[in-house]
Amino acid sequence: MVTATGPTPGGQPDPGRQHGWRRALDREELHRYLTTLEGWREFAVRDPAPPDLLPDRVLDGLDADERLDYDDGRIDYHTRLTVAETSTLRTVVHTGRRLTLLNRHAISARRGLILSGPAGTGKTTALTQFGKTIEAIDRRRHPGVDGRIPVVYVTVPPAATSRMLAVEFARFLGLPVTTRANITDVIEAVCGVLIDARVTVSAYT
C-alpha cells in the first residue's frame, strides 16, 4: 500500500453490471482517468512519440487549418512530456520496489509507504511513476498474460472513511457497488479480485 498525503486533493467484471457513470463514458473517455483500470493501463504504456518537425518551406505552404492542426499536435505532445527523474522520484521508486519485495513473502502485516509534503512538490507524480515502474516490471516478467492487474490507483478526499476507500477500489476494478452494500461486502468483493488479478501495489492519494 502506497499513500500520498498533504494539502493536495488528492478477472474482468461484466460490462453490463458496471456503474452508471462508467456506462456514461465511452472507452476513449475512460482512458483519461488514472482512477479507472482503462485509464491506468493507458498511462502505464503511454510513450508519446515527438511529432515530425516540418522544414520552413513546408510550413510556409500550409493553409491556416493545416497549420493549426500541426501546432495543436506539437502542443499536445508537450503537455505529456516525460517526467524528470529527480532524486526524490528515484528514492520513492527504489524504496517502493524494496518494500514490494519484502511484502512478497509476508504472512501478516504488509509494509507500506507514505509520502507527505506541501502541495506542488510532486507527491502524486512520484507515486504514479512508481506504479508505472511496477507495471513495466510485471509486463516484462509476464509477457502476453491477460488478467493481471499489478497496480491499483485511486484518489480519495482527506476526510474519507474506510468504506469510501473500499468503494473507490471497487470502482477502479469496475465492480458494482450498491448503496445497500456494507463495508464487509465491498471489501470481500475487492479483495477477491485483487487476489485473482495478482495485484502487487495498491496506491491512493
XYZ file of N, CA, C and O in Angstrom:
820
model
N 0.843 -1.191 0.000
C 0.000 0.000 0.000
C 0.879 1.242 0.000
O 1.771 1.371 0.819
N 0.645 2.128 -0.928
C 1.395 3.381 -1.007
C 0.407 4.527 -0.923
O -0.624 4.534 -1.587
N 0.724 5.520 -0.104
C -0.186 6.629 0.124
C 0.536 7.951 -0.028
O 1.662 8.092 0.439
N -0.108 8.911 -0.665
C 0.412 10.279 -0.720
C -0.535 11.164 0.075
O -1.739 11.152 -0.153
N 0.011 11.910 1.030
C -0.816 12.775 1.853
C -0.294 14.197 1.796
O 0.852 14.439 1.460
N -1.137 15.153 2.168
C -0.722 16.547 2.163
C -1.883 17.422 1.777
O -3.027 16.972 1.642
N -1.638 18.666 1.510
C -2.710 19.599 1.198
C -3.355 19.357 -0.150
O -4.412 19.880 -0.427
N -2.708 18.558 -1.041
C -3.284 18.334 -2.356
C -4.456 17.386 -2.264
O -4.481 16.450 -1.469
N -5.529 17.540 -3.150
C -6.652 16.617 -3.138
C -6.157 15.204 -3.453
O -5.312 15.002 -4.270
N -6.063 15.225 -3.049
C -5.514 14.074 -3.624
C -6.495 12.915 -4.228
O -7.553 12.920 -3.976
N -9.664 -10.696 -12.822
C -10.617 -11.057 -13.864
C -11.461 -9.867 -14.192
O -11.792 -9.096 -13.334
N -11.913 -9.676 -15.400
C -12.650 -8.503 -15.774
C -14.127 -8.636 -15.418
O -14.741 -9.672 -15.665
N -14.707 -7.617 -14.806
C -16.123 -7.670 -14.465
C -17.001 -7.572 -15.694
O -16.576 -7.121 -16.751
N -18.234 -7.967 -15.529
C -19.204 -7.921 -16.615
C -19.525 -6.462 -16.928
O -20.026 -5.741 -16.065
N -19.284 -6.000 -18.184
C -19.567 -4.606 -18.516
C -21.018 -4.228 -18.284
O -21.335 -3.088 -17.984
N -21.937 -5.195 -18.397
C -23.336 -4.895 -18.206
C -23.699 -4.556 -16.777
O -24.762 -4.021 -16.511
N -22.810 -4.851 -15.842
C -23.081 -4.585 -14.437
C -22.258 -3.422 -13.912
O -22.188 -3.204 -12.715
N -21.610 -2.692 -14.783
C -20.780 -1.586 -14.347
C -21.632 -0.431 -13.838
O -22.820 -0.337 -14.099
N -20.970 0.498 -13.131
C -21.652 1.673 -12.617
C -22.219 2.504 -13.757
O -21.695 2.516 -14.863
N -23.291 3.268 -13.435
C -23.867 4.137 -14.444
C -22.881 5.149 -14.975
O -22.872 5.454 -16.162
N -22.016 5.675 -14.079
C -21.056 6.681 -14.535
C -20.040 6.083 -15.480
O -19.519 6.780 -16.346
N -19.760 4.774 -15.347
C -18.825 4.138 -16.275
C -19.506 3.898 -17.624
O -18.891 4.030 -18.670
N -20.794 3.545 -17.584
C -21.505 3.330 -18.837
C -21.664 4.635 -19.599
O -21.753 4.647 -20.829
N -21.720 5.751 -18.844
C -21.910 7.044 -19.492
C -20.656 7.506 -20.225
O -20.719 8.375 -21.081
N -19.527 6.929 -19.879
C -18.271 7.302 -20.529
C -17.901 6.247 -21.558
O -17.946 5.050 -21.274
N -17.562 6.671 -22.758
C -17.119 5.698 -23.743
C -15.674 5.319 -23.441
O -15.035 5.854 -22.547
N -15.147 4.366 -24.182
C -13.810 3.848 -23.887
C -12.754 4.933 -23.977
O -11.809 4.976 -23.188
N -12.912 5.834 -24.926
C -11.928 6.902 -25.074
C -11.903 7.797 -23.838
O -10.850 8.225 -23.373
N -13.078 8.081 -23.280
C -13.137 8.925 -22.094
C -12.519 8.231 -20.888
O -11.842 8.865 -20.075
N -12.756 6.927 -20.735
C -12.205 6.207 -19.595
C -10.684 6.252 -19.585
O -10.054 6.209 -18.530
N -10.067 6.336 -20.757
C -8.620 6.374 -20.847
C -8.038 7.640 -20.229
O -6.837 7.717 -20.002
N -8.878 8.631 -19.961
C -8.370 9.903 -19.446
C -8.247 9.912 -17.930
O -7.727 10.864 -17.360
N -8.719 8.902 -17.264
C -8.749 8.908 -15.813
C -7.877 7.799 -15.240
O -8.118 6.617 -15.487
N -6.872 8.198 -14.440
C -5.979 7.199 -13.849
C -6.700 6.332 -12.835
O -6.225 5.246 -12.517
N -7.824 6.808 -12.313
C -8.545 6.056 -11.297
C -9.525 5.061 -11.898
O -10.422 4.572 -11.203
N -9.388 4.746 -13.169
C -10.095 3.623 -13.792
C -9.046 2.662 -14.324
O -7.926 3.075 -14.650
N -9.392 1.408 -14.400
C -8.440 0.419 -14.899
C -8.007 0.743 -16.321
O -6.828 0.644 -16.674
N -8.956 1.167 -17.154
C -8.626 1.507 -18.534
C -7.661 2.685 -18.599
O -6.693 2.687 -19.358
N -7.951 3.712 -17.794
C -7.102 4.897 -17.799
C -5.716 4.612 -17.268
O -4.723 5.110 -17.806
N -5.617 3.801 -16.223
C -4.303 3.477 -15.665
C -3.470 2.686 -16.662
O -2.274 2.937 -16.830
N -4.096 1.725 -17.327
C -3.343 0.930 -18.310
C -2.846 1.792 -19.467
O -1.740 1.609 -19.962
N -3.668 2.742 -19.880
C -3.251 3.657 -20.937
C -2.047 4.479 -20.483
O -1.085 4.679 -21.220
N -2.093 4.962 -19.258
C -0.992 5.746 -18.695
C 0.274 4.905 -18.567
O 1.389 5.380 -18.841
N 0.125 3.644 -18.152
C 1.287 2.793 -17.890
C 2.081 2.479 -19.153
O 3.295 2.277 -19.090
N 1.410 2.420 -20.299
C 2.103 2.063 -21.535
C 2.347 3.265 -22.430
O 2.955 3.142 -23.491
N 1.868 4.451 -22.005
C 1.971 5.627 -22.857
C 3.425 6.054 -23.033
O 4.164 6.211 -22.074
N 3.824 6.214 -24.265
C 5.163 6.697 -24.597
C 5.035 7.548 -25.856
O 5.368 7.108 -26.957
N 4.517 8.765 -25.721
C 4.215 9.586 -26.900
C 5.441 9.875 -27.750
O 6.506 10.230 -27.239
N 5.285 9.696 -29.042
C 6.382 9.976 -29.969
C 6.353 11.448 -30.354
O 5.286 12.026 -30.560
N 7.513 12.084 -30.435
C 7.536 13.503 -30.815
C 7.040 13.693 -32.242
O 7.300 12.856 -33.119
N 6.306 14.752 -32.508
C 5.809 14.996 -33.868
C 6.955 15.366 -34.801
O 7.992 15.874 -34.373
N 6.761 15.087 -36.070
C 7.762 15.459 -37.067
C 7.822 16.981 -37.186
O 6.793 17.656 -37.229
N 9.032 17.510 -37.208
C 9.216 18.945 -37.375
C 9.341 19.253 -38.869
O 10.240 18.746 -39.540
N 8.425 20.037 -39.357
C 8.417 20.351 -40.782
C 9.409 21.464 -41.094
O 9.575 22.399 -40.307
N 10.097 21.373 -42.203
C 11.011 22.453 -42.605
C 10.237 23.722 -42.942
O 9.026 23.691 -43.205
N 10.930 24.844 -42.935
C 10.282 26.145 -43.148
C 9.514 26.206 -44.465
O 8.414 26.762 -44.532
N 10.079 25.627 -45.498
C 9.421 25.717 -46.809
C 8.094 24.970 -46.812
O 7.143 25.375 -47.491
N 8.008 23.883 -46.055
C 6.748 23.148 -45.964
C 5.755 23.906 -45.084
O 4.560 23.989 -45.395
N 6.236 24.479 -43.980
C 5.368 25.259 -43.105
C 4.733 26.427 -43.848
O 3.552 26.716 -43.678
N 5.538 27.076 -44.683
C 5.024 28.225 -45.427
C 3.929 27.819 -46.403
O 3.090 28.649 -46.782
N 3.906 26.552 -46.820
C 2.907 26.088 -47.774
C 1.623 25.599 -47.134
O 0.676 25.237 -47.847
N 1.563 25.561 -45.793
C 0.357 25.099 -45.114
C -0.694 26.200 -45.083
O -0.372 27.376 -44.895
N -1.961 25.788 -45.246
C -3.019 26.780 -45.087
C -3.310 26.958 -43.594
O -2.706 26.292 -42.743
N -4.238 27.825 -43.255
C -4.489 28.160 -41.851
C -4.925 26.941 -41.028
O -4.443 26.736 -39.903
N -5.818 26.127 -41.579
C -6.300 24.954 -40.842
C -5.195 23.922 -40.657
O -5.065 23.308 -39.585
N -4.398 23.699 -41.693
C -3.308 22.740 -41.596
C -2.265 23.191 -40.579
O -1.739 22.377 -39.812
N -1.979 24.484 -40.553
C -1.010 24.993 -39.585
C -1.545 24.873 -38.161
O -0.803 24.553 -37.221
N -2.839 25.102 -38.001
C -3.447 24.964 -36.679
C -3.369 23.521 -36.190
O -3.028 23.267 -35.032
N -3.655 22.559 -37.066
C -3.561 21.137 -36.706
C -2.127 20.766 -36.341
O -1.880 20.012 -35.390
N -1.190 21.280 -37.104
C 0.224 20.989 -36.855
C 0.658 21.536 -35.495
O 1.307 20.833 -34.699
N 0.276 22.781 -35.206
C 0.645 23.389 -33.929
C -0.045 22.692 -32.765
O 0.554 22.500 -31.695
N -1.312 22.294 -32.952
C -2.032 21.586 -31.891
C -1.356 20.265 -31.562
O -1.293 19.855 -30.393
N -0.874 19.567 -32.575
C -0.185 18.299 -32.352
C 1.085 18.473 -31.536
O 1.393 17.661 -30.652
N 1.822 19.539 -31.806
C 3.050 19.804 -31.050
C 2.738 20.183 -29.606
O 3.403 19.727 -28.671
N 1.707 21.017 -29.425
C 1.318 21.411 -28.073
C 0.844 20.199 -27.275
O 1.182 20.025 -26.098
N 0.062 19.331 -27.922
C -0.431 18.130 -27.253
C 0.725 17.252 -26.797
O 0.699 16.683 -25.697
N 1.753 17.139 -27.614
C 2.926 16.339 -27.231
C 3.617 16.948 -26.015
O 4.001 16.240 -25.082
N 3.775 18.264 -25.999
C 4.485 18.913 -24.901
C 3.700 18.853 -23.591
O 4.297 18.966 -22.512
N 2.381 18.679 -23.663
C 1.613 18.526 -22.427
C 1.818 17.160 -21.793
O 1.421 16.939 -20.648
N 2.465 16.234 -22.514
C 2.694 14.879 -21.994
C 4.172 14.542 -21.981
O 4.561 13.403 -22.216
N 5.001 15.534 -21.700
C 6.443 15.301 -21.700
C 6.835 14.305 -20.611
O 6.167 14.162 -19.586
N 7.949 13.628 -20.806
C 8.458 12.667 -19.841
C 8.777 13.358 -18.525
O 9.312 14.465 -18.500
N 8.457 12.701 -17.416
C 8.717 13.251 -16.089
C 10.217 13.261 -15.823
O 10.927 12.296 -16.114
N 10.714 14.370 -15.277
C 12.133 14.469 -14.934
C 12.442 13.534 -13.767
O 11.709 13.484 -12.770
N 13.528 12.789 -13.884
C 13.909 11.828 -12.849
C 14.703 12.534 -11.760
O 15.928 12.565 -11.766
N 14.011 13.112 -10.800
C 14.657 13.811 -9.699
C 15.140 12.816 -8.641
O 14.783 11.631 -8.672
N 15.931 13.316 -7.700
C 16.429 12.446 -6.632
C 15.273 11.925 -5.776
O 15.290 10.772 -5.323
N 14.264 12.763 -5.563
C 13.093 12.335 -4.783
C 12.347 11.215 -5.494
O 11.955 10.213 -4.879
N 12.146 11.377 -6.796
C 11.441 10.347 -7.555
C 12.220 9.024 -7.512
O 11.631 7.956 -7.321
N 13.535 9.095 -7.680
C 14.347 7.868 -7.624
C 14.237 7.202 -6.263
O 14.165 5.971 -6.169
N 14.232 8.014 -5.205
C 14.134 7.453 -3.858
C 12.796 6.752 -3.649
O 12.731 5.658 -3.077
N 11.711 7.374 -4.125
C 10.382 6.778 -3.976
C 10.299 5.456 -4.733
O 9.816 4.447 -4.195
N 10.763 5.448 -5.966
C 10.707 4.222 -6.768
C 11.565 3.129 -6.142
O 11.135 1.971 -6.025
N 12.784 3.471 -5.722
C 13.681 2.480 -5.118
C 13.098 1.927 -3.818
O 13.073 0.709 -3.599
N 12.614 2.818 -2.956
C 12.041 2.384 -1.683
C 10.784 1.549 -1.902
O 10.583 0.520 -1.250
N 9.934 2.000 -2.818
C 8.711 1.259 -3.103
C 8.987 -0.144 -3.624
O 8.337 -1.110 -3.205
N 9.948 -0.274 -4.543
C 10.296 -1.599 -5.072
C 10.839 -2.495 -3.971
O 10.526 -3.694 -3.918
N 11.650 -1.927 -3.089
C 12.205 -2.726 -1.996
C 11.102 -3.225 -1.074
O 11.108 -4.386 -0.639
N 10.125 -2.363 -0.787
C 9.023 -2.771 0.084
C 8.153 -3.843 -0.566
O 7.664 -4.743 0.119
N 7.938 -3.748 -1.872
C 7.140 -4.787 -2.541
C 7.845 -6.136 -2.476
O 7.190 -7.179 -2.352
N 9.166 -6.133 -2.545
C 9.911 -7.384 -2.418
C 9.797 -7.939 -1.005
O 9.643 -9.152 -0.808
N 9.877 -7.056 -0.003
C 9.749 -7.506 1.378
C 8.346 -8.049 1.652
O 8.172 -8.968 2.461
N 7.342 -7.487 0.987
C 5.960 -7.924 1.199
C 5.627 -9.228 0.476
O 4.598 -9.848 0.760
N 6.478 -9.612 -0.467
C 6.158 -10.763 -1.313
C 5.902 -12.021 -0.500
O 5.018 -12.827 -0.819
N 6.682 -12.228 0.573
C 6.539 -13.451 1.371
C 6.007 -13.162 2.767
O 6.102 -14.021 3.649
N 5.453 -11.969 2.967
C 4.903 -11.634 4.284
C 3.637 -12.444 4.544
O 2.821 -12.649 3.642
N 3.472 -12.915 5.763
C 2.303 -13.724 6.106
C 1.375 -12.976 7.067
O 0.331 -13.489 7.434
N 1.776 -11.784 7.490
C 0.906 -10.997 8.367
C 0.817 -9.581 7.815
O 0.487 -9.394 6.651
N 1.123 -8.586 8.634
C 1.013 -7.196 8.194
C 2.033 -6.886 7.093
O 3.185 -7.317 7.162
N 1.580 -6.140 6.079
C 2.459 -5.719 4.997
C 3.035 -4.338 5.297
O 2.456 -3.557 6.038
N 4.179 -4.077 4.711
C 4.819 -2.774 4.871
C 4.242 -1.785 3.869
O 3.937 -2.151 2.740
N 4.113 -0.535 4.288
C 3.575 0.485 3.409
C 4.504 1.683 3.310
O 5.509 1.782 4.023
N 4.162 2.590 2.422
C 4.966 3.783 2.187
C 4.036 4.992 2.166
O 3.012 4.980 1.470
N 4.365 6.028 2.934
C 3.575 7.253 2.979
C 4.435 8.414 2.485
O 5.546 8.616 2.972
N 3.910 9.148 1.497
C 4.575 10.348 1.007
C 3.825 11.552 1.556
O 2.618 11.668 1.378
N 4.538 12.444 2.215
C 3.905 13.611 2.806
C 4.723 14.849 2.505
O 5.956 14.791 2.480
N 4.032 15.959 2.253
C 4.741 17.185 1.965
C 3.799 18.260 1.473
O 2.612 18.013 1.257
N 4.324 19.471 1.288
C 3.490 20.591 0.817
C 2.930 20.325 -0.576
O 3.433 19.471 -1.314
N 1.916 21.081 -0.917
C 1.314 20.969 -2.247
C 2.328 21.357 -3.322
O 3.154 22.249 -3.123
N 2.248 20.673 -4.446
C 3.088 21.028 -5.589
C 4.506 20.514 -5.530
O 5.351 20.942 -6.329
N 4.794 19.611 -4.608
C 6.158 19.091 -4.502
C 6.364 17.777 -5.242
O 7.447 17.204 -5.181
N 5.333 17.292 -5.916
C 5.498 16.103 -6.759
C 5.158 14.784 -6.106
O 5.601 13.739 -6.578
N 4.342 14.801 -5.049
C 3.994 13.552 -4.375
C 3.228 12.613 -5.301
O 3.574 11.432 -5.433
N 2.192 13.130 -5.929
C 1.381 12.304 -6.821
C 2.177 11.851 -8.028
O 2.057 10.706 -8.478
N 3.012 12.730 -8.560
C 3.853 12.356 -9.706
C 4.777 11.204 -9.336
O 4.905 10.230 -10.084
N 5.436 11.300 -8.189
C 6.333 10.224 -7.752
C 5.571 8.931 -7.547
O 6.038 7.840 -7.915
N 4.375 9.042 -6.974
C 3.559 7.856 -6.710
C 3.152 7.161 -8.007
O 3.257 5.932 -8.137
N 2.690 7.942 -8.971
C 2.252 7.339 -10.234
C 3.431 6.796 -11.034
O 3.289 5.778 -11.723
N 4.583 7.437 -10.950
C 5.757 6.915 -11.650
C 6.233 5.606 -11.023
O 6.696 4.709 -11.715
N 6.110 5.490 -9.706
C 6.422 4.221 -9.045
C 5.479 3.131 -9.545
O 5.904 2.020 -9.880
N 4.184 3.449 -9.617
C 3.224 2.477 -10.129
C 3.519 2.089 -11.559
O 3.404 0.917 -11.945
N 3.909 3.064 -12.362
C 4.246 2.793 -13.762
C 5.450 1.861 -13.858
O 5.515 0.983 -14.733
N 6.413 2.038 -12.952
C 7.586 1.158 -12.922
C 7.183 -0.273 -12.591
O 7.660 -1.233 -13.215
N 6.303 -0.428 -11.612
C 5.831 -1.763 -11.239
C 5.094 -2.418 -12.404
O 5.247 -3.621 -12.674
N 4.279 -1.641 -13.121
C 3.572 -2.154 -14.293
C 4.564 -2.665 -15.340
O 4.387 -3.743 -15.916
N 5.612 -1.879 -15.608
C 6.596 -2.261 -16.624
C 7.317 -3.550 -16.230
O 7.547 -4.429 -17.066
N 7.667 -3.670 -14.957
C 8.350 -4.876 -14.476
C 7.439 -6.090 -14.624
O 7.865 -7.164 -15.077
N 6.173 -5.930 -14.248
C 5.233 -7.048 -14.327
C 5.009 -7.477 -15.779
O 4.945 -8.685 -16.070
N 4.889 -6.513 -16.689
C 4.687 -6.853 -18.101
C 5.903 -7.570 -18.676
O 5.777 -8.470 -19.515
N 7.083 -7.164 -18.225
C 8.297 -7.813 -18.709
C 8.413 -9.251 -18.191
O 8.882 -10.149 -18.910
N 7.992 -9.479 -16.968
C 8.084 -10.809 -16.375
C 6.976 -11.744 -16.837
O 7.132 -12.963 -16.804
N 5.848 -11.172 -17.251
C 4.701 -11.991 -17.667
C 4.186 -11.505 -19.027
O 3.050 -11.017 -19.119
N 4.979 -11.646 -20.059
C 4.559 -11.138 -21.377
C 3.352 -11.894 -21.920
O 3.278 -13.122 -21.851
N 2.399 -11.139 -22.427
C 1.238 -11.756 -23.070
C 0.241 -12.382 -22.121
O -0.694 -13.052 -22.576
N 0.400 -12.191 -20.811
C -0.527 -12.787 -19.842
C -1.656 -11.800 -19.556
O -1.414 -10.686 -19.099
N -2.873 -12.213 -19.831
C -4.032 -11.360 -19.587
C -4.574 -11.597 -18.182
O -4.333 -12.629 -17.563
N -5.337 -10.650 -17.693
C -5.999 -10.820 -16.407
C -5.204 -10.341 -15.211
O -5.726 -10.328 -14.089
N -3.954 -9.932 -15.407
C -3.158 -9.430 -14.297
C -3.387 -7.925 -14.131
O -3.470 -7.189 -15.108
N -3.486 -7.487 -12.885
C -3.615 -6.066 -12.578
C -2.572 -5.759 -11.507
O -2.873 -5.789 -10.305
N -1.338 -5.490 -11.878
C -0.282 -5.309 -10.878
C -0.449 -4.085 -9.999
O 0.028 -4.064 -8.868
N -1.125 -3.048 -10.496
C -1.255 -1.795 -9.737
C -2.698 -1.325 -9.728
O -3.371 -1.343 -10.763
N -3.158 -0.908 -8.557
C -4.471 -0.277 -8.406
C -4.237 1.121 -7.860
O -3.525 1.296 -6.862
N -4.825 2.128 -8.513
C -4.602 3.517 -8.100
C -5.933 4.241 -7.956
O -6.756 4.230 -8.880
N -6.150 4.860 -6.796
C -7.383 5.600 -6.556
C -7.059 6.909 -5.846
O -5.959 7.095 -5.313
N -8.018 7.818 -5.843
C -7.901 9.062 -5.081
C -9.108 9.197 -4.167
O -10.219 8.795 -4.523
N -8.880 9.743 -2.987
C -9.962 9.940 -2.014
C -9.759 11.291 -1.339
O -8.637 11.781 -1.228
N -10.831 11.920 -0.859
C -10.696 13.194 -0.135
C -10.031 12.970 1.209
O -9.999 11.850 1.725
N -9.483 14.034 1.819
C -8.767 13.888 3.099
C -9.598 13.253 4.208
O -9.064 12.523 5.032
N -10.887 13.524 4.251
C -11.728 13.004 5.334
C -12.445 11.715 4.943
O -13.506 11.396 5.486
N -11.894 10.960 4.000
C -12.555 9.753 3.512
C -12.671 8.698 4.609
O -11.776 8.535 5.433
N -13.787 7.982 4.596
C -13.984 6.870 5.522
C -13.415 5.601 4.903
O -13.080 5.558 3.721
N -13.322 4.557 5.710
C -12.806 3.287 5.210
C -13.719 2.721 4.128
O -13.246 2.113 3.157
N -15.040 2.936 4.244
C -15.955 2.455 3.214
C -15.752 3.214 1.911
O -15.782 2.621 0.830
N -15.537 4.530 1.994
C -15.299 5.325 0.792
C -14.061 4.834 0.057
O -14.047 4.751 -1.173
N -13.015 4.509 0.809
C -11.789 3.997 0.183
C -12.048 2.657 -0.489
O -11.612 2.425 -1.624
N -12.769 1.771 0.188
C -13.083 0.466 -0.387
C -13.912 0.610 -1.659
O -13.699 -0.105 -2.649
N -14.856 1.556 -1.658
C -15.697 1.784 -2.833
C -14.860 2.296 -4.005
O -15.095 1.912 -5.158
N -13.877 3.154 -3.731
C -13.020 3.657 -4.806
C -12.207 2.528 -5.436
O -12.004 2.496 -6.649
N -11.729 1.598 -4.630
C -11.034 0.433 -5.178
C -11.985 -0.387 -6.048
O -11.598 -0.886 -7.109
N -13.214 -0.532 -5.598
C -14.203 -1.276 -6.383
C -14.470 -0.576 -7.711
O -14.588 -1.227 -8.757
N -14.550 0.738 -7.694
C -14.793 1.486 -8.920
C -13.629 1.337 -9.888
O -13.830 1.230 -11.097
N -12.419 1.370 -9.375
C -11.254 1.179 -10.238
C -11.347 -0.156 -10.966
O -11.057 -0.261 -12.164
N -11.756 -1.177 -10.242
C -11.841 -2.532 -10.804
C -13.106 -2.752 -11.622
O -13.243 -3.781 -12.279
N -14.038 -1.786 -11.591
C -15.276 -1.932 -12.341
C -16.297 -2.810 -11.654
O -17.222 -3.319 -12.305
N -16.161 -2.987 -10.336
C -17.104 -3.821 -9.597
C -18.346 -3.019 -9.227
O -18.239 -1.866 -8.807
N -19.529 -3.595 -9.363
C -20.754 -2.876 -8.992
C -20.872 -2.762 -7.479
O -20.622 -3.716 -6.741
N -21.233 -1.588 -7.009
C -21.427 -1.359 -5.571
C -22.781 -0.690 -5.379
O -23.002 0.413 -5.871
N -23.665 -1.346 -4.668
C -24.985 -0.773 -4.396
C -24.930 0.066 -3.128
O -24.024 -0.069 -2.308
N -25.909 0.936 -2.971
C -25.956 1.784 -1.779
C -26.203 0.965 -0.520
O -25.866 1.399 0.586
N -26.760 -0.222 -0.690
C -27.050 -1.056 0.478
C -25.882 -1.947 0.866
O -25.914 -2.585 1.916
N -24.845 -2.019 0.026
C -23.701 -2.882 0.322
C -22.925 -2.316 1.511
O -22.556 -1.141 1.518
N -22.694 -3.151 2.520
C -21.911 -2.684 3.663
C -20.431 -2.834 3.369
O -20.025 -3.413 2.353
N -19.594 -2.327 4.265
C -18.156 -2.308 4.008
C -17.581 -3.714 3.891
O -16.674 -3.966 3.097
N -18.145 -4.666 4.634
C -17.654 -6.047 4.549
C -17.894 -6.632 3.164
O -17.026 -7.289 2.587
N -19.084 -6.387 2.605
C -19.396 -6.876 1.264
C -18.448 -6.290 0.232
O -17.954 -6.994 -0.651
N -18.205 -4.981 0.344
C -17.339 -4.315 -0.628
C -15.917 -4.834 -0.525
O -15.272 -5.151 -1.533
N -15.396 -4.951 0.694
C -14.019 -5.409 0.885
C -13.840 -6.830 0.386
O -12.835 -7.161 -0.254
N -14.807 -7.689 0.659
C -14.695 -9.078 0.207
C -14.657 -9.151 -1.318
O -13.877 -9.917 -1.895
N -15.492 -8.353 -1.983
C -15.506 -8.354 -3.442
C -14.190 -7.822 -3.997
O -13.608 -8.388 -4.934
N -13.704 -6.720 -3.410
C -12.458 -6.118 -3.869
C -11.278 -7.057 -3.643
O -10.466 -7.290 -4.548
N -11.179 -7.614 -2.454
C -10.045 -8.495 -2.138
C -10.039 -9.731 -3.023
O -8.969 -10.212 -3.417
N -11.215 -10.232 -3.363
C -11.266 -11.391 -4.242
C -10.657 -11.103 -5.599
O -9.883 -11.907 -6.138
N -10.984 -9.931 -6.161
C -10.419 -9.559 -7.464
C -8.931 -9.252 -7.341
O -8.131 -9.631 -8.208
N -8.523 -8.577 -6.267
C -7.113 -8.247 -6.079
C -6.251 -9.504 -6.036
O -5.151 -9.546 -6.597
N -6.758 -10.528 -5.362
C -6.005 -11.785 -5.273
C -5.948 -12.474 -6.626
O -4.896 -12.921 -7.079
N -7.094 -12.572 -7.299
C -7.141 -13.242 -8.598
C -6.298 -12.519 -9.647
O -5.702 -13.161 -10.524
N -6.247 -11.184 -9.557
C -5.533 -10.398 -10.562
C -4.054 -10.203 -10.217
O -3.340 -9.520 -10.948
N -3.609 -10.788 -9.105
C -2.198 -10.719 -8.694
C -1.735 -9.272 -8.501
O -0.690 -8.861 -9.001
N -2.521 -8.482 -7.778
C -2.161 -7.087 -7.536
C -0.942 -7.024 -6.636
O -0.885 -7.685 -5.594
N 0.048 -6.231 -7.042
C 1.283 -6.063 -6.289
C 1.257 -4.799 -5.438
O 1.741 -4.785 -4.312
N 0.708 -3.721 -6.011
C 0.719 -2.421 -5.340
C -0.662 -1.811 -5.391
O -1.289 -1.762 -6.459
N -1.158 -1.335 -4.253
C -2.373 -0.540 -4.216
C -1.979 0.835 -3.697
O -1.324 0.944 -2.661
N -2.357 1.871 -4.423
C -1.932 3.222 -4.069
C -3.110 4.164 -4.072
O -4.027 4.019 -4.868
N -3.084 5.135 -3.172
C -4.139 6.150 -3.174
C -3.573 7.485 -2.725
O -2.601 7.560 -1.981
N -4.184 8.555 -3.269
C -3.787 9.909 -2.891
C -5.008 10.656 -2.392
O -6.136 10.263 -2.675
